[in-house]
């Protein structure tokens, strides 16, 4: 069941904390929208524009796989509102709400009352399903209302004057009994509604001030909605700039990583850092880790290309070189030092023998 509101009724409902939905109603040239949308999907000036319709969204719940509107609460029901009370014998009783009907008040407080017949049927079927009972076709019956006490014509006139006075003072069209379509409401829309109702001029809700015209209320709503639109646009713009900056950063990072891969010496690897002067420490961290890995690879390659200490000892060209290598042995693990010293001793004997042979040869020359 969908009851359509005009802009003034919708704005009043918004002030009362209701969740308001909106759709374009068409203007004869453009077709009307079929579905209602949240307020954040609509123009900021929607309350002041023609050809728009509003409704109130009612929260839904699901039980035993059946979805229906949340049962009517005693806080939101109003006098003479249609109330559909669920009976266990597959009968839905339709009342005009009155606080003097005890069984109706009890049923509402117990959560067995709905705003319309269709959702009352769905709730009845869900209750039967959850306890494993049989589901029968629910029927609608008009409940017998308690007879009203007769009043004199003079009393009726006084009551009518009071009612008209209350309507003029509050400008409240009993919007609590207006039911919107069953659909989800986004948190962003709720924020818009709450801010709009809370941040309007306090004179609107101050009972000591004269009632402000709807045009003034609509203008305030439009102003606030435009401000929210501007803030949203600014956030979207900032987000777009951040995304563009991130894209440029990733492109440059990929380029520098490629240059690191192509570097053949530690000096070339370290030179890449100069291209990151404008980066933050957080942005530079991935590149530094990548450079560190490349330096480890280069060090391993250098170690693999360099002959082992044993080979250098065996190939030492002279005693001076051998003495220098003997010093290097002292930095090795103590377990391997004796073996390396054995190679040093062998090579020293070879070099000394070679030097002796050379000296003898020099003496034999004429």
Tab-separated table of C-alpha atoms in Angstrom:
chain	number	residue	atom	x	y	z
A	1	UNK	CA	0.000	0.000	0.000
A	2	UNK	CA	1.448	3.329	-1.048
A	3	UNK	CA	0.108	6.711	0.088
A	4	UNK	CA	1.545	9.645	-1.826
A	5	UNK	CA	2.475	12.865	-0.037
A	6	UNK	CA	2.957	16.353	-1.377
A	7	UNK	CA	6.105	18.353	-0.594
A	8	UNK	CA	4.677	20.013	2.513
A	9	UNK	CA	3.434	16.736	3.995
A	10	UNK	CA	6.738	15.065	3.207
A	11	UNK	CA	8.731	17.821	4.855
A	12	UNK	CA	6.545	17.655	7.954
A	13	UNK	CA	7.109	13.881	8.100
A	14	UNK	CA	10.851	14.463	7.730
A	15	UNK	CA	10.781	16.787	10.737
A	16	UNK	CA	9.046	14.075	12.747
A	17	UNK	CA	11.910	11.677	12.052
A	18	UNK	CA	10.225	9.623	9.335
A	19	UNK	CA	12.177	8.102	6.455
A	20	UNK	CA	10.949	9.873	3.321
A	21	UNK	CA	11.288	8.556	-0.250
A	22	UNK	CA	10.722	10.461	-3.496
A	23	UNK	CA	10.035	9.876	-7.185
A	24	UNK	CA	9.441	11.960	-10.315
A	25	UNK	CA	5.712	12.076	-11.099
A	26	UNK	CA	5.999	13.134	-14.751
A	27	UNK	CA	4.948	16.378	-16.403
A	28	UNK	CA	3.121	15.151	-19.496
A	29	UNK	CA	6.311	15.125	-21.569
A	30	UNK	CA	8.438	12.797	-19.464
A	31	UNK	CA	7.048	9.605	-18.012
A	32	UNK	CA	6.774	9.218	-14.265
A	33	UNK	CA	9.212	7.011	-12.366
A	34	UNK	CA	7.834	3.687	-11.231
A	35	UNK	CA	9.847	3.330	-8.045
A	36	UNK	CA	10.557	5.666	-5.160
A	37	UNK	CA	14.188	6.527	-4.332
A	38	UNK	CA	16.009	7.827	-1.271
A	39	UNK	CA	16.420	11.596	-0.914
A	40	UNK	CA	20.169	11.462	-1.539
A	41	UNK	CA	19.387	10.268	-5.096
A	42	UNK	CA	17.261	13.344	-5.806
A	43	UNK	CA	18.099	16.992	-6.620
A	44	UNK	CA	18.804	19.202	-3.628
A	45	UNK	CA	15.837	21.428	-4.547
A	46	UNK	CA	13.344	18.568	-4.715
A	47	UNK	CA	11.054	20.064	-2.018
A	48	UNK	CA	10.596	23.220	-4.067
A	49	UNK	CA	10.262	21.588	-7.503
A	50	UNK	CA	6.951	20.581	-9.126
A	51	UNK	CA	6.086	17.106	-10.392
A	52	UNK	CA	7.642	15.190	-7.516
A	53	UNK	CA	5.861	12.775	-5.192
A	54	UNK	CA	6.857	11.600	-1.745
A	55	UNK	CA	6.026	8.746	0.578
A	56	UNK	CA	7.154	7.377	3.941
A	57	UNK	CA	9.191	4.194	4.102
A	58	UNK	CA	8.179	1.648	6.694
A	59	UNK	CA	10.835	-0.664	8.137
A	60	UNK	CA	10.435	-4.349	7.271
A	61	UNK	CA	11.341	-7.563	9.096
A	62	UNK	CA	11.636	-11.174	7.959
A	63	UNK	CA	10.287	-14.204	9.813
A	64	UNK	CA	10.311	-17.802	8.552
A	65	UNK	CA	11.421	-16.493	5.149
A	66	UNK	CA	8.399	-14.170	4.875
A	67	UNK	CA	8.973	-10.400	4.730
A	68	UNK	CA	6.420	-7.918	6.049
A	69	UNK	CA	6.333	-4.407	7.505
A	70	UNK	CA	7.311	-3.959	11.122
A	71	UNK	CA	4.240	-4.273	13.391
A	72	UNK	CA	2.520	-1.031	14.319
A	73	UNK	CA	3.668	0.432	17.648
A	74	UNK	CA	1.552	2.297	20.156
A	75	UNK	CA	3.832	5.328	19.866
A	76	UNK	CA	3.091	5.939	16.197
A	77	UNK	CA	-0.618	5.091	15.954
A	78	UNK	CA	-3.115	7.981	15.926
A	79	UNK	CA	-6.789	8.396	16.622
A	80	UNK	CA	-9.113	7.084	13.870
A	81	UNK	CA	-6.184	5.443	12.049
A	82	UNK	CA	-6.979	2.154	10.309
A	83	UNK	CA	-5.440	-0.718	12.291
A	84	UNK	CA	-5.497	-4.377	11.228
A	85	UNK	CA	-5.397	-6.738	14.220
A	86	UNK	CA	-4.207	-10.313	13.613
A	87	UNK	CA	-6.328	-13.140	15.109
A	88	UNK	CA	-5.076	-16.737	15.506
A	89	UNK	CA	-8.155	-18.152	13.704
A	90	UNK	CA	-7.108	-16.614	10.317
A	91	UNK	CA	-9.189	-13.447	10.730
A	92	UNK	CA	-7.873	-9.918	10.372
A	93	UNK	CA	-10.009	-7.385	12.273
A	94	UNK	CA	-10.001	-3.845	10.934
A	95	UNK	CA	-10.423	-1.097	13.551
A	96	UNK	CA	-10.443	2.651	13.659
A	97	UNK	CA	-7.960	3.229	16.439
A	98	UNK	CA	-9.270	4.425	19.767
A	99	UNK	CA	-7.400	4.258	23.050
A	100	UNK	CA	-10.666	3.140	24.671
A	101	UNK	CA	-10.608	-0.244	22.880
A	102	UNK	CA	-8.643	-2.371	25.342
A	103	UNK	CA	-8.230	-5.457	23.120
A	104	UNK	CA	-6.902	-3.272	20.283
A	105	UNK	CA	-4.403	-1.454	22.514
A	106	UNK	CA	-3.224	-4.778	23.929
A	107	UNK	CA	-2.860	-6.264	20.434
A	108	UNK	CA	-0.774	-3.291	19.265
A	109	UNK	CA	1.476	-3.440	22.323
A	110	UNK	CA	1.945	-7.189	21.777
A	111	UNK	CA	3.033	-6.671	18.150
A	112	UNK	CA	-0.019	-8.167	16.425
A	113	UNK	CA	-1.199	-5.044	14.560
A	114	UNK	CA	-0.388	-3.878	11.041
A	115	UNK	CA	-1.112	-0.794	8.962
A	116	UNK	CA	-2.742	-2.675	6.075
A	117	UNK	CA	-4.432	-5.996	5.342
A	118	UNK	CA	-1.714	-7.404	3.028
A	119	UNK	CA	1.050	-7.106	5.606
A	120	UNK	CA	-1.257	-8.402	8.335
A	121	UNK	CA	-1.813	-11.539	6.232
A	122	UNK	CA	1.936	-11.950	5.714
A	123	UNK	CA	2.607	-11.625	9.445
A	124	UNK	CA	-0.122	-14.209	10.215
A	125	UNK	CA	1.442	-16.649	7.710
A	126	UNK	CA	4.927	-16.061	9.138
A	127	UNK	CA	3.730	-16.745	12.694
A	128	UNK	CA	2.072	-19.988	11.586
A	129	UNK	CA	5.201	-21.069	9.709
A	130	UNK	CA	7.617	-20.394	12.554
A	131	UNK	CA	5.684	-22.675	14.948
A	132	UNK	CA	4.946	-25.298	12.287
A	133	UNK	CA	1.203	-24.655	12.199
A	134	UNK	CA	-1.222	-24.898	9.275
A	135	UNK	CA	-1.776	-21.742	7.241
A	136	UNK	CA	-5.348	-20.882	6.300
A	137	UNK	CA	-6.599	-18.164	3.979
A	138	UNK	CA	-6.986	-15.103	6.160
A	139	UNK	CA	-10.197	-13.104	5.859
A	140	UNK	CA	-10.877	-9.451	6.612
A	141	UNK	CA	-13.624	-8.425	9.003
A	142	UNK	CA	-14.658	-4.961	10.139
A	143	UNK	CA	-14.498	-4.907	13.905
A	144	UNK	CA	-17.385	-3.487	15.885
A	145	UNK	CA	-16.378	-0.138	17.294
A	146	UNK	CA	-17.561	0.861	20.774
A	147	UNK	CA	-20.358	3.370	20.538
A	148	UNK	CA	-19.344	6.949	21.103
A	149	UNK	CA	-21.019	8.933	23.824
A	150	UNK	CA	-23.538	11.408	22.470
A	151	UNK	CA	-22.742	15.050	22.977
A	152	UNK	CA	-24.810	18.126	22.638
A	153	UNK	CA	-24.559	20.426	19.644
A	154	UNK	CA	-22.834	23.013	21.814
A	155	UNK	CA	-20.237	20.471	22.932
A	156	UNK	CA	-19.672	19.401	19.325
A	157	UNK	CA	-19.065	23.011	18.323
A	158	UNK	CA	-16.495	23.421	21.110
A	159	UNK	CA	-14.713	20.185	20.114
A	160	UNK	CA	-14.650	21.241	16.439
A	161	UNK	CA	-13.169	24.645	17.320
A	162	UNK	CA	-10.465	22.974	19.429
A	163	UNK	CA	-9.638	20.530	16.647
A	164	UNK	CA	-9.337	23.320	14.093
A	165	UNK	CA	-7.133	25.270	16.501
A	166	UNK	CA	-4.838	22.288	16.997
A	167	UNK	CA	-4.568	21.748	13.242
A	168	UNK	CA	-3.680	25.400	12.654
A	169	UNK	CA	-1.098	25.398	15.452
A	170	UNK	CA	0.621	22.137	14.620
A	171	UNK	CA	0.017	21.838	10.859
A	172	UNK	CA	0.044	18.060	11.405
A	173	UNK	CA	-1.937	15.961	8.919
A	174	UNK	CA	-1.663	12.666	10.864
A	175	UNK	CA	1.196	11.490	8.760
A	176	UNK	CA	1.955	8.534	10.998
A	177	UNK	CA	-0.753	6.500	9.240
A	178	UNK	CA	0.751	7.085	5.794
A	179	UNK	CA	2.589	4.000	4.606
A	180	UNK	CA	5.365	3.998	2.048
A	181	UNK	CA	6.650	1.165	-0.153
A	182	UNK	CA	8.776	-1.622	1.258
A	183	UNK	CA	12.358	-0.888	0.188
A	184	UNK	CA	15.772	-0.405	1.739
A	185	UNK	CA	16.943	3.001	2.933
A	186	UNK	CA	20.662	3.891	2.752
A	187	UNK	CA	22.431	5.393	5.794
A	188	UNK	CA	23.423	8.402	3.678
A	189	UNK	CA	19.746	9.313	3.184
A	190	UNK	CA	19.064	9.084	6.918
A	191	UNK	CA	21.944	11.483	7.538
A	192	UNK	CA	20.460	13.960	5.069
A	193	UNK	CA	17.033	13.736	6.688
A	194	UNK	CA	18.311	14.117	10.251
A	195	UNK	CA	20.593	17.037	9.427
A	196	UNK	CA	17.867	18.764	7.465
A	197	UNK	CA	15.338	18.501	10.275
A	198	UNK	CA	17.778	19.415	13.045
A	199	UNK	CA	19.639	22.300	11.435
A	200	UNK	CA	16.737	24.365	10.145
A	201	UNK	CA	15.903	27.624	11.900
A	202	UNK	CA	14.802	26.901	15.488
A	203	UNK	CA	11.795	29.123	14.947
A	204	UNK	CA	10.194	26.355	12.895
A	205	UNK	CA	9.884	24.031	15.872
A	206	UNK	CA	9.451	26.617	18.627
A	207	UNK	CA	5.871	26.600	19.822
A	208	UNK	CA	6.200	30.140	21.187
A	209	UNK	CA	6.773	31.563	17.690
A	210	UNK	CA	4.114	32.010	14.986
A	211	UNK	CA	4.005	29.269	12.344
A	212	UNK	CA	6.336	29.964	9.434
A	213	UNK	CA	4.976	29.530	5.940
A	214	UNK	CA	5.779	26.440	3.919
A	215	UNK	CA	7.754	28.543	1.431
A	216	UNK	CA	10.136	29.573	4.216
A	217	UNK	CA	10.473	25.986	5.400
A	218	UNK	CA	11.074	24.737	1.853
A	219	UNK	CA	13.648	27.466	1.246
A	220	UNK	CA	15.520	26.445	4.392
A	221	UNK	CA	15.405	22.797	3.319
A	222	UNK	CA	16.661	23.660	-0.161
A	223	UNK	CA	19.493	25.737	1.314
A	224	UNK	CA	20.555	22.913	3.581
A	225	UNK	CA	20.268	20.314	0.820
A	226	UNK	CA	22.354	22.489	-1.521
A	227	UNK	CA	25.037	22.744	1.166
A	228	UNK	CA	25.059	18.957	1.509
A	229	UNK	CA	25.279	18.632	-2.286
A	230	UNK	CA	28.254	21.001	-2.355
A	231	UNK	CA	29.995	19.075	0.423
A	232	UNK	CA	29.356	15.803	-1.394
A	233	UNK	CA	30.704	17.250	-4.664
A	234	UNK	CA	33.825	18.496	-2.870
A	235	UNK	CA	34.398	15.085	-1.284
A	236	UNK	CA	33.980	13.398	-4.667
A	237	UNK	CA	36.413	15.874	-6.222
A	238	UNK	CA	38.978	15.287	-3.466
A	239	UNK	CA	38.552	11.551	-3.836
A	240	UNK	CA	39.131	11.816	-7.583
A	241	UNK	CA	42.335	13.797	-7.038
A	242	UNK	CA	43.577	11.206	-4.561
A	243	UNK	CA	42.835	8.429	-7.048
A	244	UNK	CA	44.693	10.297	-9.811
A	245	UNK	CA	47.689	10.899	-7.533
A	246	UNK	CA	47.707	7.235	-6.552
A	247	UNK	CA	47.668	6.200	-10.216
A	248	UNK	CA	50.638	8.468	-11.009
A	249	UNK	CA	52.515	7.160	-7.958
A	250	UNK	CA	52.012	3.537	-8.998
A	251	UNK	CA	53.218	4.288	-12.541
A	252	UNK	CA	56.382	5.995	-11.268
A	253	UNK	CA	57.012	3.223	-8.737
A	254	UNK	CA	56.815	0.612	-11.507
A	255	UNK	CA	59.275	2.619	-13.635
A	256	UNK	CA	61.792	2.937	-10.786
A	257	UNK	CA	61.530	-0.768	-9.958
A	258	UNK	CA	62.330	-1.565	-13.571
A	259	UNK	CA	65.410	0.683	-13.376
A	260	UNK	CA	66.500	-1.132	-10.205
A	261	UNK	CA	66.207	-4.460	-12.032
A	262	UNK	CA	68.429	-3.124	-14.801
A	263	UNK	CA	71.109	-1.793	-12.412
A	264	UNK	CA	74.363	-3.803	-12.415
A	265	UNK	CA	76.138	-2.133	-9.480
A	266	UNK	CA	75.131	-0.966	-5.993
A	267	UNK	CA	75.852	2.617	-7.059
A	268	UNK	CA	73.312	2.412	-9.874
A	269	UNK	CA	70.738	0.908	-7.508
A	270	UNK	CA	71.200	3.635	-4.881
A	271	UNK	CA	70.971	6.375	-7.521
A	272	UNK	CA	67.248	5.584	-8.000
A	273	UNK	CA	66.414	7.178	-4.630
A	274	UNK	CA	66.998	10.707	-5.965
A	275	UNK	CA	63.779	10.423	-8.010
A	276	UNK	CA	61.655	10.089	-4.841
A	277	UNK	CA	62.391	13.417	-3.147
A	278	UNK	CA	58.719	14.460	-3.267
A	279	UNK	CA	57.496	11.163	-1.775
A	280	UNK	CA	56.560	10.532	1.813
A	281	UNK	CA	58.376	7.923	3.890
A	282	UNK	CA	55.388	5.610	3.491
A	283	UNK	CA	55.420	5.970	-0.297
A	284	UNK	CA	59.172	5.386	-0.462
A	285	UNK	CA	59.089	2.222	1.674
A	286	UNK	CA	58.086	-0.264	-1.114
A	287	UNK	CA	60.908	1.001	-3.357
A	288	UNK	CA	63.519	0.779	-0.581
A	289	UNK	CA	62.560	-2.842	0.091
A	290	UNK	CA	62.842	-3.589	-3.624
A	291	UNK	CA	66.290	-1.934	-3.776
A	292	UNK	CA	67.467	-3.948	-0.763
A	293	UNK	CA	66.545	-7.217	-2.486
A	294	UNK	CA	68.407	-6.150	-5.625
A	295	UNK	CA	71.522	-5.264	-3.611
A	296	UNK	CA	71.435	-8.728	-2.008
A	297	UNK	CA	71.324	-10.330	-5.454
A	298	UNK	CA	74.267	-8.237	-6.664
A	299	UNK	CA	76.284	-9.153	-3.557
A	300	UNK	CA	75.589	-12.848	-4.112
A	301	UNK	CA	76.670	-12.562	-7.738
A	302	UNK	CA	79.865	-10.802	-6.722
A	303	UNK	CA	80.655	-13.501	-4.166
A	304	UNK	CA	80.034	-16.245	-6.708
A	305	UNK	CA	82.411	-14.617	-9.224
A	306	UNK	CA	85.254	-14.078	-6.717
A	307	UNK	CA	87.603	-17.099	-6.122
A	308	UNK	CA	87.508	-18.724	-2.699
A	309	UNK	CA	90.168	-17.932	-0.107
A	310	UNK	CA	91.707	-21.378	-0.533
A	311	UNK	CA	92.137	-20.843	-4.271
A	312	UNK	CA	93.721	-17.434	-3.710
A	313	UNK	CA	96.152	-18.932	-1.174
A	314	UNK	CA	97.165	-21.694	-3.580
A	315	UNK	CA	97.697	-19.127	-6.344
A	316	UNK	CA	99.423	-16.467	-4.253
A	317	UNK	CA	102.194	-15.018	-6.515
A	318	UNK	CA	104.543	-14.031	-3.687
A	319	UNK	CA	105.109	-14.132	0.051
A	320	UNK	CA	103.721	-10.611	0.551
A	321	UNK	CA	100.374	-11.589	-0.929
A	322	UNK	CA	100.391	-14.775	1.105
A	323	UNK	CA	100.976	-12.801	4.332
A	324	UNK	CA	97.939	-10.625	3.524
A	325	UNK	CA	95.772	-13.700	2.963
A	326	UNK	CA	96.997	-15.168	6.243
A	327	UNK	CA	95.575	-12.097	7.988
A	328	UNK	CA	92.185	-12.754	6.318
A	329	UNK	CA	92.181	-16.274	7.791
A	330	UNK	CA	91.906	-14.833	11.303
A	331	UNK	CA	88.373	-13.566	10.499
A	332	UNK	CA	87.153	-17.046	9.554
A	333	UNK	CA	85.442	-19.575	11.803
A	334	UNK	CA	87.978	-21.142	14.243
A	335	UNK	CA	87.056	-24.595	12.970
A	336	UNK	CA	88.256	-23.873	9.433
A	337	UNK	CA	91.309	-21.783	10.331
A	338	UNK	CA	93.717	-24.785	10.816
A	339	UNK	CA	92.883	-26.135	7.364
A	340	UNK	CA	93.456	-22.734	5.752
A	341	UNK	CA	96.778	-22.355	7.625
A	342	UNK	CA	97.867	-25.722	6.243
A	343	UNK	CA	97.337	-24.354	2.712
A	344	UNK	CA	99.304	-21.228	3.676
A	345	UNK	CA	102.212	-23.316	5.000
A	346	UNK	CA	102.260	-25.454	1.837
A	347	UNK	CA	102.203	-22.417	-0.431
A	348	UNK	CA	104.876	-20.664	1.643
A	349	UNK	CA	107.217	-23.625	1.235
A	350	UNK	CA	106.573	-23.613	-2.507
A	351	UNK	CA	107.342	-19.894	-2.801
A	352	UNK	CA	110.492	-20.164	-0.623
A	353	UNK	CA	111.717	-23.136	-2.611
A	354	UNK	CA	111.092	-21.283	-5.833
A	355	UNK	CA	112.987	-18.264	-4.515
A	356	UNK	CA	115.950	-20.482	-3.502
A	357	UNK	CA	116.116	-22.135	-6.915
A	358	UNK	CA	116.069	-18.740	-8.564
A	359	UNK	CA	118.900	-17.484	-6.354
A	360	UNK	CA	121.076	-20.518	-7.178
A	361	UNK	CA	120.474	-20.036	-10.850
A	362	UNK	CA	121.584	-16.414	-10.586
A	363	UNK	CA	124.911	-17.496	-8.955
A	364	UNK	CA	125.672	-19.964	-11.757
A	365	UNK	CA	125.456	-17.273	-14.393
A	366	UNK	CA	128.921	-16.101	-15.737
